[in-house]
Amino acid sequence: MTMTHEEVRRGLAENRSAPNGTARNAHAEALVGAAEALGDAALFRDALDNLVHAYLWSSESSKMLVPFARLLQEYDKDPGSFAKWDAHSLFWQFKWVATAISDSPEIPLESAWGWVAEMERRYRVAGYSERPVREAEMWLAHCAGDDERADRAHRAWLAADRDSMSDCHACELNSQGSYAALRGDDAQALEHWRPVLDGERTCAEEPHRVLATSLLPLLRLGRLDEARSHHLRGYRMARGNESLLPSIAKHIEFCALSGNESRGLEILAEHAARLGPLANADDQLAFHGGILVLLRRLQELGHGNNPAAAYEGVPRTVSELYEVMYAGSLAIAHRFDARNGTTRVSDRFLDRIGAQPLVGVLPLGVRSAPLPRTAGAPTTAAAPAPAAAAAAAAAGVTAEAAAVTAGAAFAELVERARQARDQGHPAADGLWAEVAVRMCALPEEDVDPLVAADVADSRALAAARAGAPEAGELLLAVRDRYRYLGQAQRAALAELRLASVAGQDGAEPDRVRELLAAAARAAEALDPDEPLRARRIATAELAAIRIEPHLRARDTGHEHAHAPLHGRDAEHDNDPEHDHGQRELTAFAEAHAQTLPDLAADAEEALGRIALSQGDPQRAAALLASAARHAAEAGRPWQAVDPLVLRAGLLMSLGQPEEAEEAARSAVESALEIIDAETQGTVRLTLADILMGRAEAAAEAAEHALTAAHWFDQAGLSSLNGAQARLLLARAYARDDRFADAAEVLQSALPDLLEHGDLQAVSARQFLGDLLRQLNEPRAAAEQFLLAAEAAKDWNGPQPQADLAHSAADQLSAAQLPEEATAAYERALELYRANGGAPVAEVRILRSLAWLALRDGAARASVARARFLMDEAVGVLTTASDPGNPSLRAEIAQTWHQLAQVLDRQVTTAEQLDEEYGEDARPAEQLDAAELRALRLEEVDLCERAAAVYAELGPDHLDERLQCVQYAAWTEQELGRDEAGAARMSALVDELRALPQDTAKALLERAEYTLQRLSS
């Protein structure tokens, strides 16, 4: 059906504001056809221009060539029919077309150069600078592999003058930096991009594109924190934007080359619908190229058979998707090569997808699902043996000599494992695991029985720590094996572990005592010359001291059978037996502080925990400090970590943040050799939490929270401790004004935080809403506030729900959703009043509702509604329990000031109607001269009253007072009372001049400027 002129015009208006993409493009194409059918040349030109713009902001940008050529024909037929702005727009589009031609391999190179020459001719005739022409020449020459011409054009581009046809500064800086990066100068590229990255230069797609392009240069230069931030901020900007698919690919590529393959997969999944062939061949090559980097990396990690994404409707594994995308991308690259007569494009494509990681793992802070474990992947511990053999073969070493070398290396490994075990070093478990792998590769007759016993001992100890049911049986076998081999001191230790496991498993107290006694006897029976005899005796003694109170408690039925042996029952804190246990621990610590400081440290840590449970924090802090000191003296800094972390938290609760920070920093230093991921995460999170107490330490707090989140992920605790670390990380970023980074991190952790109870859920949603408000995303912010309000509806008292509904209403209003905003404001008002009233909040809601009443114009009924609400707001303040409160007085003044602005809106609307209709056709909404004057006089009166209140409130409200006086003065002038208006300002100027200039300088300058204009 043929469209009318009005329908086409309306369609064009709608299309210009429609979301970018193929749907908008199809509609724009239909409008061109409809406009052409109507035979209206001006309408046809508008439709062509709209289609060019639609194509530009989509993945079909190369299609703009045809509508642009037709628009250019229209210009050549009748240049005079193009208004000044229309002609400027046409010449501006030449730059887009030059890029599209360069990016289209089907256009012969000769034709592409012809378009550049045509652009140069037309710009010269029109009087424009050659600057855009030289940039177009530079990129085409670079693509074609003519580096000499590209460099020459680059110099000419920068030397040419900027004029109205030049790209915005942000886009030009993007191009300059990109060219430097392609030429291998990352540092220079980043220097070019700095004003864009710092927010000094922006546009519709900047800094979106520069943030993405800067990622790999930053990695190459080792500027990892910046790279992380650019990814978090940049991907948030580019996500889902069809015209930015090449930038999306750069984020995926960055993830693949920074150890964040799982994050890359998530981004790929979010854009899987765009994986098919694109109309713009260059965009497809760029988009698919970044994805191929990820897919190749996943294959190298053994994930080739895992599901990836569908391609053209067919689900694909990683390897299948790689193959189909590789073939298609390489075909495009070869098309460019055929056009250009070089292999520049394919060479660059192959270099890109073959790139190796630039860093091992760069923690990003955002939560990503871990990659699945690959079946049959070789363990890292299994690699050294074949590697050693291969190295020996390559060096021409004989098999016999290689075997001797390998044997020596194995013996050295065993010795290192024994030293680490005897020292209690965290690396011991890993070393014994490697010994076990090497031992399994040996012929049975070559296995040393003692080494086999040591490996079995390591496995039994791991089972005991894990609470495995077979731990006792394994330890018993180890004890017997050590006895058989004559290793009495190792057998004695196994005896003690049997007792500990029995206690943990809830064995009868007498049975545990029997085992403890057996362990003590085994230690005492050791040869007096045995170097470890004293340690074994002391260890058995300490175990008995710590376990006995719990055994006694179980004897009397006061303790659960499975209570932790190092724990404490508060109800027995004054029990004489427990006091006896503390005295024994104290005596033990004092007796062994010099000879066995690590065991003394264990006793002191236990005493510190008991003191804490008894409500004696000062004593606990001293004991924990002593435990950490003795652990360090023993050469076991890792043993100091737990008491230091506990002490840090305790000192914070005591209001000693400096001492707490010192303890937490010591814990971080002491944990350097710990390989347990959960411990590392806990240590870092503790320090980060303490640092958040200092406003200036937000950046360091973020660093430690980020590391903590990474460690918790490694420990499989992403949804628990990891979520708390991310919440703290987001708060640290927010405090450092990194709101986009904070929002990305918090949104990734939100599903986990929602599982941590309603209080945590409400807090997290409210925080996210605040972040989204800072990022000017009002609709999304409102959604979070509303969801938080829903979660808080069953809490005692409606105040939290009221505050959240109020915040949601503010954001719904900012999102131009007046009906939803009005409903939210009214709900918040109802809740505040149900809670007994909150005058300031109520008044602000009433004022907001007044302005929403004017959303459809300042008609009489709308103004009457707004006035009623403003008057109601004043009534709330004057009837409040403390109407003289300064904050309430300030709200009264603000309400009067805003009511004056409402009346001004009515006056302005009436004056516009008068200009439009004249005196002969006055609609019902018009006001006569007397009504207009009365409203103006009321505005003056309201501003006077508001200014008087601000004057009473003193210097802190000088700014608001100046606004009211200025308003009244200008209104006086509109009433024809120029002198009265100037007198108002003059009096305030004199008053401001008498104030200290550090207080009033800026206000005085504004007031003097207003007075000068009023008097001119």
CSV table of N, CA and C in Angstrom, one decimal, residues 359-411:
chain,number,residue,atom,x,y,z
A,359,VAL,N,50.1,-12.7,29.1
A,359,VAL,CA,50.3,-12.9,30.6
A,359,VAL,C,49.7,-14.2,30.9
A,360,GLY,N,50.1,-14.7,32.1
A,360,GLY,CA,49.6,-16.0,32.5
A,360,GLY,C,48.1,-15.9,32.8
A,361,VAL,N,47.8,-15.3,33.9
A,361,VAL,CA,46.4,-15.1,34.3
A,361,VAL,C,46.3,-13.6,34.9
A,362,LEU,N,45.5,-12.8,34.3
A,362,LEU,CA,45.2,-11.5,34.8
A,362,LEU,C,43.8,-11.5,35.4
A,363,PRO,N,43.8,-11.5,36.8
A,363,PRO,CA,42.4,-11.5,37.4
A,363,PRO,C,41.7,-10.2,37.0
A,364,LEU,N,40.4,-10.4,36.6
A,364,LEU,CA,39.6,-9.3,36.2
A,364,LEU,C,38.6,-8.8,37.2
A,365,GLY,N,38.4,-9.6,38.2
A,365,GLY,CA,37.5,-9.2,39.3
A,365,GLY,C,36.0,-9.7,39.0
A,366,VAL,N,35.6,-9.9,37.8
A,366,VAL,CA,34.3,-10.3,37.5
A,366,VAL,C,34.2,-11.8,37.6
A,367,ARG,N,33.0,-12.3,38.0
A,367,ARG,CA,32.8,-13.7,38.2
A,367,ARG,C,32.5,-14.4,36.9
A,368,SER,N,33.3,-15.4,36.6
A,368,SER,CA,33.1,-16.2,35.4
A,368,SER,C,33.1,-17.7,35.8
A,369,ALA,N,32.2,-18.4,35.1
A,369,ALA,CA,32.1,-19.8,35.3
A,369,ALA,C,33.4,-20.5,34.9
A,370,PRO,N,34.1,-21.3,35.7
A,370,PRO,CA,35.3,-22.0,35.3
A,370,PRO,C,35.2,-22.9,34.2
A,371,LEU,N,36.2,-23.0,33.4
A,371,LEU,CA,36.2,-24.0,32.3
A,371,LEU,C,36.1,-25.4,32.8
A,372,PRO,N,35.4,-26.3,32.2
A,372,PRO,CA,35.3,-27.7,32.7
A,372,PRO,C,36.7,-28.3,32.6
A,373,ARG,N,36.9,-29.3,33.5
A,373,ARG,CA,38.2,-30.0,33.5
A,373,ARG,C,38.2,-30.9,32.2
A,374,THR,N,39.3,-31.0,31.6
A,374,THR,CA,39.5,-31.8,30.4
A,374,THR,C,39.9,-33.2,30.7
A,375,ALA,N,39.2,-34.1,30.1
A,375,ALA,CA,39.4,-35.6,30.4
A,375,ALA,C,40.8,-36.0,29.8
A,376,GLY,N,41.6,-36.7,30.5
A,376,GLY,CA,42.8,-37.2,30.0
A,376,GLY,C,43.9,-36.2,29.8
A,377,ALA,N,43.7,-35.0,30.3
A,377,ALA,CA,44.8,-34.0,30.2
A,377,ALA,C,46.0,-34.4,31.1
A,378,PRO,N,47.2,-34.3,30.6
A,378,PRO,CA,48.3,-34.7,31.5
A,378,PRO,C,48.5,-33.8,32.6
A,379,THR,N,48.9,-34.3,33.8
A,379,THR,CA,49.1,-33.4,34.9
A,379,THR,C,50.5,-32.8,34.8
A,380,THR,N,50.6,-31.6,35.4
A,380,THR,CA,51.9,-30.9,35.4
A,380,THR,C,53.0,-31.7,36.0
A,381,ALA,N,52.6,-32.5,37.0
A,381,ALA,CA,53.7,-33.3,37.7
A,381,ALA,C,54.2,-34.4,36.9
A,382,ALA,N,53.5,-34.9,35.8
A,382,ALA,CA,53.9,-36.0,35.0
A,382,ALA,C,54.9,-35.5,33.9
A,383,ALA,N,55.0,-34.2,33.7
A,383,ALA,CA,55.7,-33.7,32.6
A,383,ALA,C,57.2,-33.8,32.7
A,384,PRO,N,57.8,-33.6,33.9
A,384,PRO,CA,59.3,-33.5,34.0
A,384,PRO,C,60.0,-34.7,33.5
A,385,ALA,N,59.5,-36.0,33.7
A,385,ALA,CA,60.3,-37.2,33.4
A,385,ALA,C,60.5,-37.2,31.9
A,386,PRO,N,59.5,-37.2,31.0
A,386,PRO,CA,59.7,-37.3,29.6
A,386,PRO,C,60.5,-36.1,29.1
A,387,ALA,N,60.3,-34.9,29.7
A,387,ALA,CA,61.0,-33.7,29.3
A,387,ALA,C,62.5,-33.9,29.6
A,388,ALA,N,62.8,-34.5,30.7
A,388,ALA,CA,64.2,-34.7,31.0
A,388,ALA,C,64.8,-35.7,30.0
A,389,ALA,N,64.1,-36.7,29.7
A,389,ALA,CA,64.6,-37.7,28.7
A,389,ALA,C,64.8,-37.1,27.4
A,390,ALA,N,63.9,-36.3,27.0
A,390,ALA,CA,64.0,-35.6,25.6
A,390,ALA,C,65.2,-34.7,25.6
A,391,ALA,N,65.4,-34.0,26.7
A,391,ALA,CA,66.5,-33.1,26.8
A,391,ALA,C,67.8,-33.8,26.7
A,392,ALA,N,67.9,-35.0,27.4
A,392,ALA,CA,69.1,-35.8,27.4
A,392,ALA,C,69.4,-36.3,26.0
A,393,ALA,N,68.3,-36.8,25.4
A,393,ALA,CA,68.5,-37.3,24.0
A,393,ALA,C,69.0,-36.3,23.1
A,394,ALA,N,68.4,-35.1,23.2
A,394,ALA,CA,68.8,-34.0,22.3
A,394,ALA,C,70.3,-33.6,22.5
A,395,ALA,N,70.8,-33.8,23.7
A,395,ALA,CA,72.2,-33.5,24.0
A,395,ALA,C,73.1,-34.6,23.7
A,396,GLY,N,72.6,-35.7,23.2
A,396,GLY,CA,73.5,-36.9,22.8
A,396,GLY,C,73.9,-37.7,24.0
A,397,VAL,N,73.2,-37.6,25.2
A,397,VAL,CA,73.6,-38.3,26.4
A,397,VAL,C,73.1,-39.8,26.2
A,398,THR,N,73.9,-40.7,26.7
A,398,THR,CA,73.5,-42.1,26.6
A,398,THR,C,72.3,-42.4,27.5
A,399,ALA,N,71.6,-43.5,27.2
A,399,ALA,CA,70.5,-43.9,28.1
A,399,ALA,C,70.9,-44.2,29.5
A,400,GLU,N,72.1,-44.8,29.6
A,400,GLU,CA,72.6,-45.1,31.0
A,400,GLU,C,72.9,-43.9,31.8
A,401,ALA,N,73.5,-42.9,31.1
A,401,ALA,CA,73.9,-41.7,31.8
A,401,ALA,C,72.6,-40.9,32.1
A,402,ALA,N,71.6,-40.9,31.2
A,402,ALA,CA,70.4,-40.2,31.4
A,402,ALA,C,69.7,-40.8,32.6
A,403,ALA,N,69.7,-42.2,32.8
A,403,ALA,CA,69.1,-42.8,33.9
A,403,ALA,C,69.8,-42.4,35.2
A,404,VAL,N,71.1,-42.3,35.2
A,404,VAL,CA,71.8,-41.8,36.4
A,404,VAL,C,71.4,-40.4,36.8
A,405,THR,N,71.3,-39.6,35.7
A,405,THR,CA,70.9,-38.2,36.0
A,405,THR,C,69.5,-38.1,36.5
A,406,ALA,N,68.6,-38.9,35.9
A,406,ALA,CA,67.2,-38.9,36.4
A,406,ALA,C,67.1,-39.4,37.9
A,407,GLY,N,67.9,-40.4,38.2
A,407,GLY,CA,67.9,-40.9,39.5
A,407,GLY,C,68.4,-39.9,40.5
A,408,ALA,N,69.5,-39.2,40.2
A,408,ALA,CA,70.0,-38.1,41.1
A,408,ALA,C,68.9,-37.1,41.3
A,409,ALA,N,68.2,-36.7,40.2
A,409,ALA,CA,67.2,-35.7,40.4
A,409,ALA,C,66.0,-36.2,41.3
A,410,PHE,N,65.7,-37.5,41.2
A,410,PHE,CA,64.7,-38.0,42.0
A,410,PHE,C,65.1,-38.0,43.5
A,411,ALA,N,66.3,-38.4,43.7
A,411,ALA,CA,66.8,-38.4,45.1
A,411,ALA,C,66.8,-37.0,45.7
